[in-house]
mmCIF file of C-alpha atoms and ligand atoms in Angstrom:
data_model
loop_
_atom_site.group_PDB
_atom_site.id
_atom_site.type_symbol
_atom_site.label_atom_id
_atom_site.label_comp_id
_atom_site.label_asym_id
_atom_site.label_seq_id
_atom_site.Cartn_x
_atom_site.Cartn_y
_atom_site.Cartn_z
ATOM 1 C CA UNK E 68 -44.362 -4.088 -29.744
ATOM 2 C CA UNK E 69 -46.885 -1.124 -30.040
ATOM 3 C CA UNK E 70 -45.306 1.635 -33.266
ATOM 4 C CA UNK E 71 -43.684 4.832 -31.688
ATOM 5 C CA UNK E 72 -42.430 3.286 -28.534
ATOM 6 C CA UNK E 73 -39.175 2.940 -27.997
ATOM 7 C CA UNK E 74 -38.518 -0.579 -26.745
ATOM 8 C CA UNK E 75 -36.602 -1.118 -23.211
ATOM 9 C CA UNK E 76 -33.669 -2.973 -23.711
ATOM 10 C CA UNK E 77 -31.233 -4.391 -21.112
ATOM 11 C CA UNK E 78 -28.466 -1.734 -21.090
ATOM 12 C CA UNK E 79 -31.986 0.847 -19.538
ATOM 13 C CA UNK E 80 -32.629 -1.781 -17.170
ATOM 14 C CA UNK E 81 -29.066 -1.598 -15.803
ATOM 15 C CA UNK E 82 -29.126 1.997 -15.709
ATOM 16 C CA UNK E 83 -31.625 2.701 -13.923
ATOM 17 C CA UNK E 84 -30.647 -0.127 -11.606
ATOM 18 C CA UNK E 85 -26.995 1.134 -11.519
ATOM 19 C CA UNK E 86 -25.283 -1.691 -12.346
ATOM 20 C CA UNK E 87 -23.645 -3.416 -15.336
ATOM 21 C CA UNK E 88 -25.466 -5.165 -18.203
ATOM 22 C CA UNK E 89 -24.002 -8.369 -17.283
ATOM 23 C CA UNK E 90 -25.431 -8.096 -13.685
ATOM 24 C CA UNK E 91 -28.840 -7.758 -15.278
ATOM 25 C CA UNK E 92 -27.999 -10.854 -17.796
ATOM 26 C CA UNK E 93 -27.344 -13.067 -14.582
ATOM 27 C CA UNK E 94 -30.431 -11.484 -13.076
ATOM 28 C CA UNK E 95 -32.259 -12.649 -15.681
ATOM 29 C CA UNK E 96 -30.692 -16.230 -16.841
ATOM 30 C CA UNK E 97 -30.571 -16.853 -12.684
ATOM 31 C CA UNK E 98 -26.749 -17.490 -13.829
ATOM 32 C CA UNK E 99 -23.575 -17.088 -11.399
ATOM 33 C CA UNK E 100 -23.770 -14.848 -8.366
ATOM 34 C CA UNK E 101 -25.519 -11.998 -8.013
ATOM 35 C CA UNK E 102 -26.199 -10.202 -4.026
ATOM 36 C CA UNK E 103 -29.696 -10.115 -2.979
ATOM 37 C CA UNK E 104 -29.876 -6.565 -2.959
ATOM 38 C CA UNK E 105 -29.106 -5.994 -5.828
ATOM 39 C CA UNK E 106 -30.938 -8.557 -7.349
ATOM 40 C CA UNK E 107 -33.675 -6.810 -6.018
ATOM 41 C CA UNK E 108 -32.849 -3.224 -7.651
ATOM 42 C CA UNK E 109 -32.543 -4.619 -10.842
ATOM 43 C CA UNK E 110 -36.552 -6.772 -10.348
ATOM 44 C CA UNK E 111 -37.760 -3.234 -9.356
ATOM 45 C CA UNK E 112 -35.837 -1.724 -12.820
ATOM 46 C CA UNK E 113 -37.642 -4.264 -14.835
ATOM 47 C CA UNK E 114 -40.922 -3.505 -13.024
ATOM 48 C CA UNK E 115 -40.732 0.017 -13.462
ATOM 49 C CA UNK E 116 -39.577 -0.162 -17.674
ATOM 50 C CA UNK E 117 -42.016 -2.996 -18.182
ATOM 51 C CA UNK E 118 -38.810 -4.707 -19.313
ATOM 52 C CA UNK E 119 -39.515 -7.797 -21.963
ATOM 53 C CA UNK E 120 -36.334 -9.821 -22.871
ATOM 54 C CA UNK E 121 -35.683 -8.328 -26.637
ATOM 55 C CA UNK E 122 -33.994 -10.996 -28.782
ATOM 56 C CA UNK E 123 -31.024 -10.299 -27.711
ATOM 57 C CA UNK E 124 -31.223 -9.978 -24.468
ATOM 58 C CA UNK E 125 -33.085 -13.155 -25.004
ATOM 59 C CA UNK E 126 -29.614 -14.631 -26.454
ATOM 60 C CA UNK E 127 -28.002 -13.775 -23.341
ATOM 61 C CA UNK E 128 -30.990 -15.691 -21.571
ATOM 62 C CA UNK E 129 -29.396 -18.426 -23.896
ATOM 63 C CA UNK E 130 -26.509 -19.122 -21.865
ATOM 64 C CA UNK E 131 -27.069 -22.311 -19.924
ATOM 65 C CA UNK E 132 -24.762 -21.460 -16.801
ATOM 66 C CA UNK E 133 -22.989 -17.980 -17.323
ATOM 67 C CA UNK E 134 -19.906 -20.349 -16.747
ATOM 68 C CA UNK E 135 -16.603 -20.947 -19.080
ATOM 69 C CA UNK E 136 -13.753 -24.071 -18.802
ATOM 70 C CA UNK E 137 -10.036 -23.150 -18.847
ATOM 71 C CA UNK E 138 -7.973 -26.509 -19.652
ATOM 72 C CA UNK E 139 -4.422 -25.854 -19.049
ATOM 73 C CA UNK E 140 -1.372 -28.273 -18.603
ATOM 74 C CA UNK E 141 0.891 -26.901 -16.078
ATOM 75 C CA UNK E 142 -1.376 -24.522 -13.273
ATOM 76 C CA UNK E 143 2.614 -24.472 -11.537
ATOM 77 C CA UNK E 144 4.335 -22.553 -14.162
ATOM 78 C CA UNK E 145 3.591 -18.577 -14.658
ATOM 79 C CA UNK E 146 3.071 -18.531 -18.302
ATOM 80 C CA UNK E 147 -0.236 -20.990 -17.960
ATOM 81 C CA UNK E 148 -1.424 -18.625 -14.456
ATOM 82 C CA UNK E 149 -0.981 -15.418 -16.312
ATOM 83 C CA UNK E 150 -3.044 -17.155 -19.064
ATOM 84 C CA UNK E 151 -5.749 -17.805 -16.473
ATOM 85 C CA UNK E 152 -5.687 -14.135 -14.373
ATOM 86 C CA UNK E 153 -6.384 -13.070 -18.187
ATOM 87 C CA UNK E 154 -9.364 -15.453 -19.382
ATOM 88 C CA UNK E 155 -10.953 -14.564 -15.879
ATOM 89 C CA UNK E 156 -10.540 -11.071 -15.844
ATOM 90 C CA UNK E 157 -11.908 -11.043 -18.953
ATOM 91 C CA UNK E 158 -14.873 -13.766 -18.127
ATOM 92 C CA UNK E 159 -15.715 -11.385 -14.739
ATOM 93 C CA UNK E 160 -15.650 -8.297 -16.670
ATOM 94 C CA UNK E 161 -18.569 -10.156 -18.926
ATOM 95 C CA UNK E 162 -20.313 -11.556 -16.142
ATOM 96 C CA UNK E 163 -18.901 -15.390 -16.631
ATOM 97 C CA UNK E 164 -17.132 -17.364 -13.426
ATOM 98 C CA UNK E 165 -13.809 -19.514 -14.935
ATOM 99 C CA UNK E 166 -13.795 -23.344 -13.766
ATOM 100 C CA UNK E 167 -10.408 -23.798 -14.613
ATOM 101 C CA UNK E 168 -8.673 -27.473 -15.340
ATOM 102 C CA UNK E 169 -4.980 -28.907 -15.051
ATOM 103 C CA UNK E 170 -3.814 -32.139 -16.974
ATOM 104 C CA UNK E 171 -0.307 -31.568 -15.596
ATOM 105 C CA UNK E 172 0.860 -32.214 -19.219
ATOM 106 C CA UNK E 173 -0.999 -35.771 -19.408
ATOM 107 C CA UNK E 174 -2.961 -36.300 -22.265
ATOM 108 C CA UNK E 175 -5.764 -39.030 -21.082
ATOM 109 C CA UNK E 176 -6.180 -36.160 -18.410
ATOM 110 C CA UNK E 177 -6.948 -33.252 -21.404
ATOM 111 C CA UNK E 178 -9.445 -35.271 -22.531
ATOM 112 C CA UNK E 179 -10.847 -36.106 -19.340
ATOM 113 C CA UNK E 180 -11.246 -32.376 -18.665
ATOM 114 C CA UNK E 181 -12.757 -31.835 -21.957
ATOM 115 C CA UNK E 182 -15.162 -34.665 -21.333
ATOM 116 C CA UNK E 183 -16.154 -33.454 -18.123
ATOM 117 C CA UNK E 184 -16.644 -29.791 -19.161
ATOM 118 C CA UNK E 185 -18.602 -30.603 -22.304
ATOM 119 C CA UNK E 186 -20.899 -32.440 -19.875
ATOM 120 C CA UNK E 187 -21.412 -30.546 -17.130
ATOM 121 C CA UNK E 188 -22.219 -27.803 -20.058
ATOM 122 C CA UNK E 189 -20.209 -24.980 -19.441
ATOM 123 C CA UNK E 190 -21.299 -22.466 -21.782
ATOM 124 C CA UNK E 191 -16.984 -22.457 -23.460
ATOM 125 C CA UNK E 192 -14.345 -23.436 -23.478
ATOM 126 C CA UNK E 193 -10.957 -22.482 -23.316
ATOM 127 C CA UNK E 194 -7.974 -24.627 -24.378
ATOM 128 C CA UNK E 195 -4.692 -23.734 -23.783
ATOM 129 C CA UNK E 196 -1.181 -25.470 -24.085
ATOM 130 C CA UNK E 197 -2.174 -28.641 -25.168
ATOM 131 C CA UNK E 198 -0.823 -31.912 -26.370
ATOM 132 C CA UNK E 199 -3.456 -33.501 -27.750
ATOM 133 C CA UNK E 200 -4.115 -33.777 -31.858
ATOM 134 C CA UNK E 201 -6.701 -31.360 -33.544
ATOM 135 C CA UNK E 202 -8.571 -34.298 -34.083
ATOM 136 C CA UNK E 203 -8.290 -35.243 -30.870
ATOM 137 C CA UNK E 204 -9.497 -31.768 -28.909
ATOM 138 C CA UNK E 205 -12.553 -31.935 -31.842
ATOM 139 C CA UNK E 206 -13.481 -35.037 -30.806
ATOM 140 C CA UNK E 207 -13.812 -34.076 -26.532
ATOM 141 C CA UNK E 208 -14.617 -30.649 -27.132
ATOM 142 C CA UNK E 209 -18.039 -31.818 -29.366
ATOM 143 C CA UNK E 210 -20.051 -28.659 -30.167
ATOM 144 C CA UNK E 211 -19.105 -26.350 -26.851
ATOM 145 C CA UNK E 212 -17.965 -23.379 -28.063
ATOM 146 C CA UNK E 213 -14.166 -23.245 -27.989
ATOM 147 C CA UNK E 214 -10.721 -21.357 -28.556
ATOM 148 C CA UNK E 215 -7.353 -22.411 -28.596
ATOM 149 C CA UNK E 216 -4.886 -20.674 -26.883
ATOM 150 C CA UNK E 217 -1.332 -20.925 -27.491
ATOM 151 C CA UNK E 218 -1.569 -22.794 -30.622
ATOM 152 C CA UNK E 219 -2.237 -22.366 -34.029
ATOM 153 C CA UNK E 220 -5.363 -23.699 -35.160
ATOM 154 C CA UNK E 221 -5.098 -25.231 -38.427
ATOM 155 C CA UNK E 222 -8.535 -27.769 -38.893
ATOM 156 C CA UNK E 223 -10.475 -26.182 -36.198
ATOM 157 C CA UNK E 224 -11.509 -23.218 -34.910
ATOM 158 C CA UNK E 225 -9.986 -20.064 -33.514
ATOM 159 C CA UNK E 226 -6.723 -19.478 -31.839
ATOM 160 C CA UNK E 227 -4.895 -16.799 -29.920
ATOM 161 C CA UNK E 228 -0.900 -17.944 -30.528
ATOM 162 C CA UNK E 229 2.866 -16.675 -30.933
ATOM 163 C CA UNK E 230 4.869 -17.377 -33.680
ATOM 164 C CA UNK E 231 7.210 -20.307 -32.068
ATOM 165 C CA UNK E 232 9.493 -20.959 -35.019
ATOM 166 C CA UNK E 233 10.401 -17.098 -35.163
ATOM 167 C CA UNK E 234 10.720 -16.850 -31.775
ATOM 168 C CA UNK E 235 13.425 -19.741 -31.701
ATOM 169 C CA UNK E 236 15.379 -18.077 -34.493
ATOM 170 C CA UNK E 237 15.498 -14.942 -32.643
ATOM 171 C CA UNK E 238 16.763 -16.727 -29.378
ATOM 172 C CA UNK E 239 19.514 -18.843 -31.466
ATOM 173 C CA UNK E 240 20.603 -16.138 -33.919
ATOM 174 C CA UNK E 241 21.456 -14.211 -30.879
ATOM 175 C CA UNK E 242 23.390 -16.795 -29.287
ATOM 176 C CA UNK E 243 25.370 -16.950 -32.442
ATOM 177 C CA UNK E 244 25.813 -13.290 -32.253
ATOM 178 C CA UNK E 245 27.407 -13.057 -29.045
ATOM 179 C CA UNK E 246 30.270 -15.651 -30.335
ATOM 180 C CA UNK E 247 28.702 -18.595 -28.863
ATOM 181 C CA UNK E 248 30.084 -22.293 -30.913
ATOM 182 C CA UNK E 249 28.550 -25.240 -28.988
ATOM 183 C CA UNK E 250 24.726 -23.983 -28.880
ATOM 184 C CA UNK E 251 22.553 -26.965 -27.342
ATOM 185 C CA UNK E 252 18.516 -27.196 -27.465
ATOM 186 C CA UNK E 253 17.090 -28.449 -24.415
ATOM 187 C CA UNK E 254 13.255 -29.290 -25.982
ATOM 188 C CA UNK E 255 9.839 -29.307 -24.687
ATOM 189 C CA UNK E 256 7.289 -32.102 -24.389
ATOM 190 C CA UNK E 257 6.994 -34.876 -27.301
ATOM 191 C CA UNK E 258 3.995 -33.798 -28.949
ATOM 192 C CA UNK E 259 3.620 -30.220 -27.808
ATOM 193 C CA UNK E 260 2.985 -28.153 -30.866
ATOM 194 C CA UNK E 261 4.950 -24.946 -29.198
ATOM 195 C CA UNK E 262 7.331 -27.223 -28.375
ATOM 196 C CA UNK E 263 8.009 -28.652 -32.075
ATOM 197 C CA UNK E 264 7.814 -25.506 -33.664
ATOM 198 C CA UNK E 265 10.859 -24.054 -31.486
ATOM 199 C CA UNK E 266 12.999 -26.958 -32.574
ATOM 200 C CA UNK E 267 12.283 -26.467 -36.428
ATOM 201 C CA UNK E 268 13.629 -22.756 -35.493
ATOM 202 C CA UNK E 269 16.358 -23.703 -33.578
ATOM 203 C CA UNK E 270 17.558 -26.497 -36.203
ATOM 204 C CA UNK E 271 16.169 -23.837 -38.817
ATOM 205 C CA UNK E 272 18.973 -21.307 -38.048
ATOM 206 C CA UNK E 273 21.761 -23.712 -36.790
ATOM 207 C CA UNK E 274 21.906 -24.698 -40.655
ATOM 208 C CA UNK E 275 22.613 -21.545 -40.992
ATOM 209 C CA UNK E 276 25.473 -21.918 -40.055
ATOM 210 C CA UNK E 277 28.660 -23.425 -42.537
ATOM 211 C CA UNK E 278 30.689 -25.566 -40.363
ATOM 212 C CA UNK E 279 27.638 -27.470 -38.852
ATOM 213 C CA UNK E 280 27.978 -30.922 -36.989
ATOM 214 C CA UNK E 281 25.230 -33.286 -36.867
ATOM 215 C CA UNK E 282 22.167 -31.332 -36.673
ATOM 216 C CA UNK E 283 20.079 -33.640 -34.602
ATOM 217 C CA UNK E 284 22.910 -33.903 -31.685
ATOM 218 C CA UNK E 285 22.456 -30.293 -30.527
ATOM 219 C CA UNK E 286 18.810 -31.455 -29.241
ATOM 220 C CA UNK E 287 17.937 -32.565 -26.444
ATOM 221 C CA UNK E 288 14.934 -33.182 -24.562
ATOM 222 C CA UNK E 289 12.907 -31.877 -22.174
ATOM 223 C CA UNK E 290 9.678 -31.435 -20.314
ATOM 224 C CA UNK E 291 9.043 -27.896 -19.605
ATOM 225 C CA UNK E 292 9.571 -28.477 -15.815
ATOM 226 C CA UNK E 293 12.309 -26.598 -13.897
ATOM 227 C CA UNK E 294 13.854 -30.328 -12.814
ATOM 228 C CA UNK E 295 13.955 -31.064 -16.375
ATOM 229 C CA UNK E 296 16.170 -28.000 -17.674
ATOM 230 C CA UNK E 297 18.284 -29.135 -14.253
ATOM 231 C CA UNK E 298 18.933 -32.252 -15.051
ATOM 232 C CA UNK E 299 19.628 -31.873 -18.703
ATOM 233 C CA UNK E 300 22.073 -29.832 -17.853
ATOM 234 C CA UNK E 301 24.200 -31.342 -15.559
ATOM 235 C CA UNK E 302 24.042 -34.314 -18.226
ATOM 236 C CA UNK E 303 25.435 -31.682 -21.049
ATOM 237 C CA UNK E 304 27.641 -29.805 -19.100
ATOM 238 C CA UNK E 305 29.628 -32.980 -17.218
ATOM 239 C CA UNK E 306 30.000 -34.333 -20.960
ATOM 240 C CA UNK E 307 33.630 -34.466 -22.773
ATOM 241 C CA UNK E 308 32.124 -31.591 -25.538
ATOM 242 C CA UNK E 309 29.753 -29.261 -23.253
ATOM 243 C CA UNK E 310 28.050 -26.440 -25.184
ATOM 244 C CA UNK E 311 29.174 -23.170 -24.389
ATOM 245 C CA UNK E 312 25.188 -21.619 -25.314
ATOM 246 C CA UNK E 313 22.009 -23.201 -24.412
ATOM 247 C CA UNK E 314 18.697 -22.470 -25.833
ATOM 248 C CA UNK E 315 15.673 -23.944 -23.419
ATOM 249 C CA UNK E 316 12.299 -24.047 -25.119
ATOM 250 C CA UNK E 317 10.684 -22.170 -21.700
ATOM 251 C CA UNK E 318 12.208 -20.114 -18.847
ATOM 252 C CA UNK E 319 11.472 -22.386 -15.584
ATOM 253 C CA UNK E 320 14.225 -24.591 -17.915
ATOM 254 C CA UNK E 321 16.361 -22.204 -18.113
ATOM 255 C CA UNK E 322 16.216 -21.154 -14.795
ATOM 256 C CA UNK E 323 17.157 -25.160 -13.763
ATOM 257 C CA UNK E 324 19.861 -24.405 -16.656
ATOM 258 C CA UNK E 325 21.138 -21.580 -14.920
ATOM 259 C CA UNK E 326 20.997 -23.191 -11.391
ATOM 260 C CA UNK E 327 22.862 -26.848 -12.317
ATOM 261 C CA UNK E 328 25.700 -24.477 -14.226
ATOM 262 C CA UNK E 329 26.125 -22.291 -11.192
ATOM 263 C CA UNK E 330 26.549 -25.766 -8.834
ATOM 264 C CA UNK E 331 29.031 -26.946 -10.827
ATOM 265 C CA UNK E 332 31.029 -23.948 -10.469
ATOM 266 C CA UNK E 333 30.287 -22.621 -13.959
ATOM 267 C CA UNK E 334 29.754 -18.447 -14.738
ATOM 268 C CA UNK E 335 26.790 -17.111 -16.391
ATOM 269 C CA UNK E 336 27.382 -15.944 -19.521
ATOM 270 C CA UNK E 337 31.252 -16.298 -19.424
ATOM 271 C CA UNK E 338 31.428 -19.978 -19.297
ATOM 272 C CA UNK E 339 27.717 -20.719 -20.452
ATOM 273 C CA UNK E 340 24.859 -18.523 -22.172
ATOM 274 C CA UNK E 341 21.016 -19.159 -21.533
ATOM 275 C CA UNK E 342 18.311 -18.277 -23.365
ATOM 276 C CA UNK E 343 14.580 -19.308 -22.274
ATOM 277 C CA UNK E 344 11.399 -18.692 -23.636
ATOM 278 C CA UNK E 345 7.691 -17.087 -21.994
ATOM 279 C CA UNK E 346 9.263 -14.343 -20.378
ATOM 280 C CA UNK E 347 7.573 -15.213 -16.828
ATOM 281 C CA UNK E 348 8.307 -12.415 -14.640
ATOM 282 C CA UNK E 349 10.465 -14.885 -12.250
ATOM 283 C CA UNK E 350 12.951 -14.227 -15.322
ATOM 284 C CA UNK E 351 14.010 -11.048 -14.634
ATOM 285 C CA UNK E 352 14.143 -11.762 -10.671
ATOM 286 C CA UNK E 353 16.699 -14.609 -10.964
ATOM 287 C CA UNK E 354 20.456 -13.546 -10.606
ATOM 288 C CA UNK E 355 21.823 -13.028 -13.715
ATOM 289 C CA UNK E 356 18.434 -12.051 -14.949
ATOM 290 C CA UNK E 357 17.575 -14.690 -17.729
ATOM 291 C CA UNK E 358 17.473 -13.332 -21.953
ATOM 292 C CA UNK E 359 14.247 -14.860 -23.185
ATOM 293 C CA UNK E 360 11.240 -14.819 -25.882
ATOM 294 C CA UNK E 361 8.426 -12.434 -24.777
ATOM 295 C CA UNK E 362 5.061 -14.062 -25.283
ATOM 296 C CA UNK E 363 2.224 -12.429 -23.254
ATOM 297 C CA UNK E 364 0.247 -14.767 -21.314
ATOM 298 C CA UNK E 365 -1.934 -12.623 -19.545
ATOM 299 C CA UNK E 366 -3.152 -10.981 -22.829
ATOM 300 C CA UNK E 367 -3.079 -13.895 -24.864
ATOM 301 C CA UNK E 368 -5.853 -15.350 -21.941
ATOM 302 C CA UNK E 369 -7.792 -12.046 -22.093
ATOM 303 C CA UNK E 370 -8.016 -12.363 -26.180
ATOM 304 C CA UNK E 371 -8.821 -15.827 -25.788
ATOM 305 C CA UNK E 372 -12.309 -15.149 -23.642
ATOM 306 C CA UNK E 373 -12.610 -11.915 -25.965
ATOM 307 C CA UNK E 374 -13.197 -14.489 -28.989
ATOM 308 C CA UNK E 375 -14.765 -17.093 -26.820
ATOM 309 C CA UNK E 376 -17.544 -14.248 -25.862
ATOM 310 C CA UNK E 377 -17.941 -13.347 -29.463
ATOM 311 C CA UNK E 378 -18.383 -17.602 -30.887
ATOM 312 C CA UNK E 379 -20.717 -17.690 -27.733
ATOM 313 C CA UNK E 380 -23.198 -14.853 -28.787
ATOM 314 C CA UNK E 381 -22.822 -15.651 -32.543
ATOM 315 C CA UNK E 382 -23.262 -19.370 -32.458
ATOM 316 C CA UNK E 383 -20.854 -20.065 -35.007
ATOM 317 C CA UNK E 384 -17.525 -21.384 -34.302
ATOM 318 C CA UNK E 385 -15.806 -18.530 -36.414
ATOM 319 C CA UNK E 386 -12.622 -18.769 -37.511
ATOM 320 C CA UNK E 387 -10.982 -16.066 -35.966
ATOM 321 C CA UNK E 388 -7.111 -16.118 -35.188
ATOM 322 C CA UNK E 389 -5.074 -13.242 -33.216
ATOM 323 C CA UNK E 390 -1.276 -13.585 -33.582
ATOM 324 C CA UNK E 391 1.099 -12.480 -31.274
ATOM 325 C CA UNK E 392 4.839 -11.133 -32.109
ATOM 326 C CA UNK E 393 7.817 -12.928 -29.931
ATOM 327 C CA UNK E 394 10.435 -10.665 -29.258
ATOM 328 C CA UNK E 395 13.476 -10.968 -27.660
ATOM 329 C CA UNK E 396 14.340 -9.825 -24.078
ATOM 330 C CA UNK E 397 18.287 -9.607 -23.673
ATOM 331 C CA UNK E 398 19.372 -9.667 -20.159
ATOM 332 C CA UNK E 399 22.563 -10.621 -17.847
ATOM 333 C CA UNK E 400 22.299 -14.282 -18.874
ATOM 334 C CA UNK E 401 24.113 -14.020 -22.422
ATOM 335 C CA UNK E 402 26.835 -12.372 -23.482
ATOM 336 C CA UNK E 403 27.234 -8.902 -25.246
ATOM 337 C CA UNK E 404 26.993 -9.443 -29.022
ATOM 338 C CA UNK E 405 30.351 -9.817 -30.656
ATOM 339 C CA UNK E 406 31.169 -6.741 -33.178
ATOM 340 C CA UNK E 407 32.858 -7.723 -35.988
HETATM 341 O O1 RIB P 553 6.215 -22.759 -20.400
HETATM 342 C C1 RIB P 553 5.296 -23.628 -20.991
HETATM 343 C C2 RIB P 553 5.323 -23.564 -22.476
HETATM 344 O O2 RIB P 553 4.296 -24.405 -22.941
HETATM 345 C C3 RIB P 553 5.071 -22.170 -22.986
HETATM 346 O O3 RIB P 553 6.199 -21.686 -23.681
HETATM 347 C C4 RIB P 553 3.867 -22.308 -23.880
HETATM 348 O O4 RIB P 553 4.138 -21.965 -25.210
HETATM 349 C C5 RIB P 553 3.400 -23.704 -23.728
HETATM 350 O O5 RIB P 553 3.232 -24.358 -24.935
#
């Protein structure tokens, strides 16, 4: 570089081209799509600057396909599609396309996904929701740059997650509050790490409570799927000792819940109280609008690419984590708390 000049760097290029510095990174990497006219303004920019790749627009030359992997294990319910609308906004914004991946809750199919991804070298990936061990997701996931996403990473990287076990408390505590005395937990998946950390909330304040029958009978289990809350609940509710307040670890659960109550004749919150968890926005269009856990998918999918981007550029698989707050949404589905 001759002394005393300043040196052209990518962000002049894309000003004087009129366009963003990501167009000019796919312009130069000849990574995800750019229009051929102005793949042409930004050729004459370089011309015109002398432009010569400094090293770091040299790192973004690095990128192998300008494209990222989003493994998720239900693309049907709206927490996992808000997760995705905010990974790819995010991924666009940095001039990344979003391959995105369902294993419809199946493990053999997460690592699949992972296998393929890793392979067909993606430049990330994105994990989020899954079932599969630590060891497990190290194992696919090889040395791709990576996040997790709604979980908390404890041997491996970073993670964008909400506090399950507090959010659980929160949703029993105010079941007990509103006078409830039969309070049932419908679970999630075996294995799902959200899904295990709302039960050790859920049993964590039910022992709370003095006069406490068997701990392990007010479980019971689920699959996050609408048919699942359903069914479980026609099961609980036709019983000789139905509960009069039901926790379900996610809101399309509830929402079943609420629906197999209503069939068998049953008034929401005067016979039975419901409490999900995600905070979907189909849970405040459902009649009586459902009380749930707020956990923000779409940001929790935009942080995750945010920290993606970062490992990406860095090269080291930093341990970064960003935690999210649950807090509780009270709506038409549970009762008015009791004042003593
Ligand atoms: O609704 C699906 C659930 O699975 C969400 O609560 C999320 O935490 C995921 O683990």
């Amino acid at each position: 570089m001759e002394s005393g000049r300043a040196v052209t760097t990518i962000r002049d290029v894309a000003r004087v081209a009129g366009v963003a510095v990501s167009t000019v990174s796919r312009v130069i990497n000849q990574s995800g799509y750019v229009a051929k006219d102005t793949e042409a303004k930004v050729k004459v920019a370089m011309e015109q600057l002398n432009f010569q790749p400094s090293g770091i627009a040299r790192g973004l030359i690095s990128r192998k396909t300008g494209s990222i992997g989003l493994l998720v294990p239900d693309v049907a319910n709206p927490f996992f599609s808000d997760i995705a609308r905010g990974a790819e906004d995010a991924a666009i914004a940095e001039g990344f396309s979003l391959f995105l991946c369902n294993s419809d809750w199946q493990l053999d199919r997460e690592r699949m996904y992972l296998d393929i991804l890793r392979r067909r070298w993606v430049d990330g990936v994105i994990v989020a929701g899954t079932r599969s061990s630590e060891s497990d997701l190290l194992e696919c996931i090889g040395s791709l740059p990576f996040v997790v996403v709604d979980r908390k990473a404890t041997q491996m990287g970073s993670s964008v997650w909400s506090n399950n076990e507090v959010g659980a408390l929160l949703a029993t505590e105010h079941l007990m509050s509103t006078g409830c005395q039969k309070i049932v937990h419908i679970a999630g998946p075996e294995q799902s790490p959200s899904a295990t950390a709302r039960k050790t909330g859920f049993l964590r304040a039910m022992s709370q409570r003095p006069s406490q029958s068997a701990l392990q009978s007010l479980l019971f289990p689920g699959d996050f799927r609408y048919e699942g809350g359903y069914h479980a609940a026609l099961s609980l509710l036709n019983s000789s000792a139905p509960p009069d307040g039901i926790f379900a670890a996610n809101d399309l659960m509830a929402i079943g819940v609420i629906q197999a109550a209503e069939s068998l004749g049953l008034h929401i919150p005067q016979d039975l109280a419901v409490v999900g968890y995600d905070n979907i926005a189909m849970s405040s269009y459902v009649s009586p609008r459902l009380t749930t856990i707020d956990q923000p998918g779409y940001k929790m999918g935009q942080a995750g690419f945010e920290i993606l981007f970062q490992i990406m550029h860095s090269k080291t698989q930093n341990l970064t984590d960003q935690e999210f707050e649950p807090t509780l949404i009270v709506r038409e589905s549970t009762r008015s708390i009791l004042l003593h």
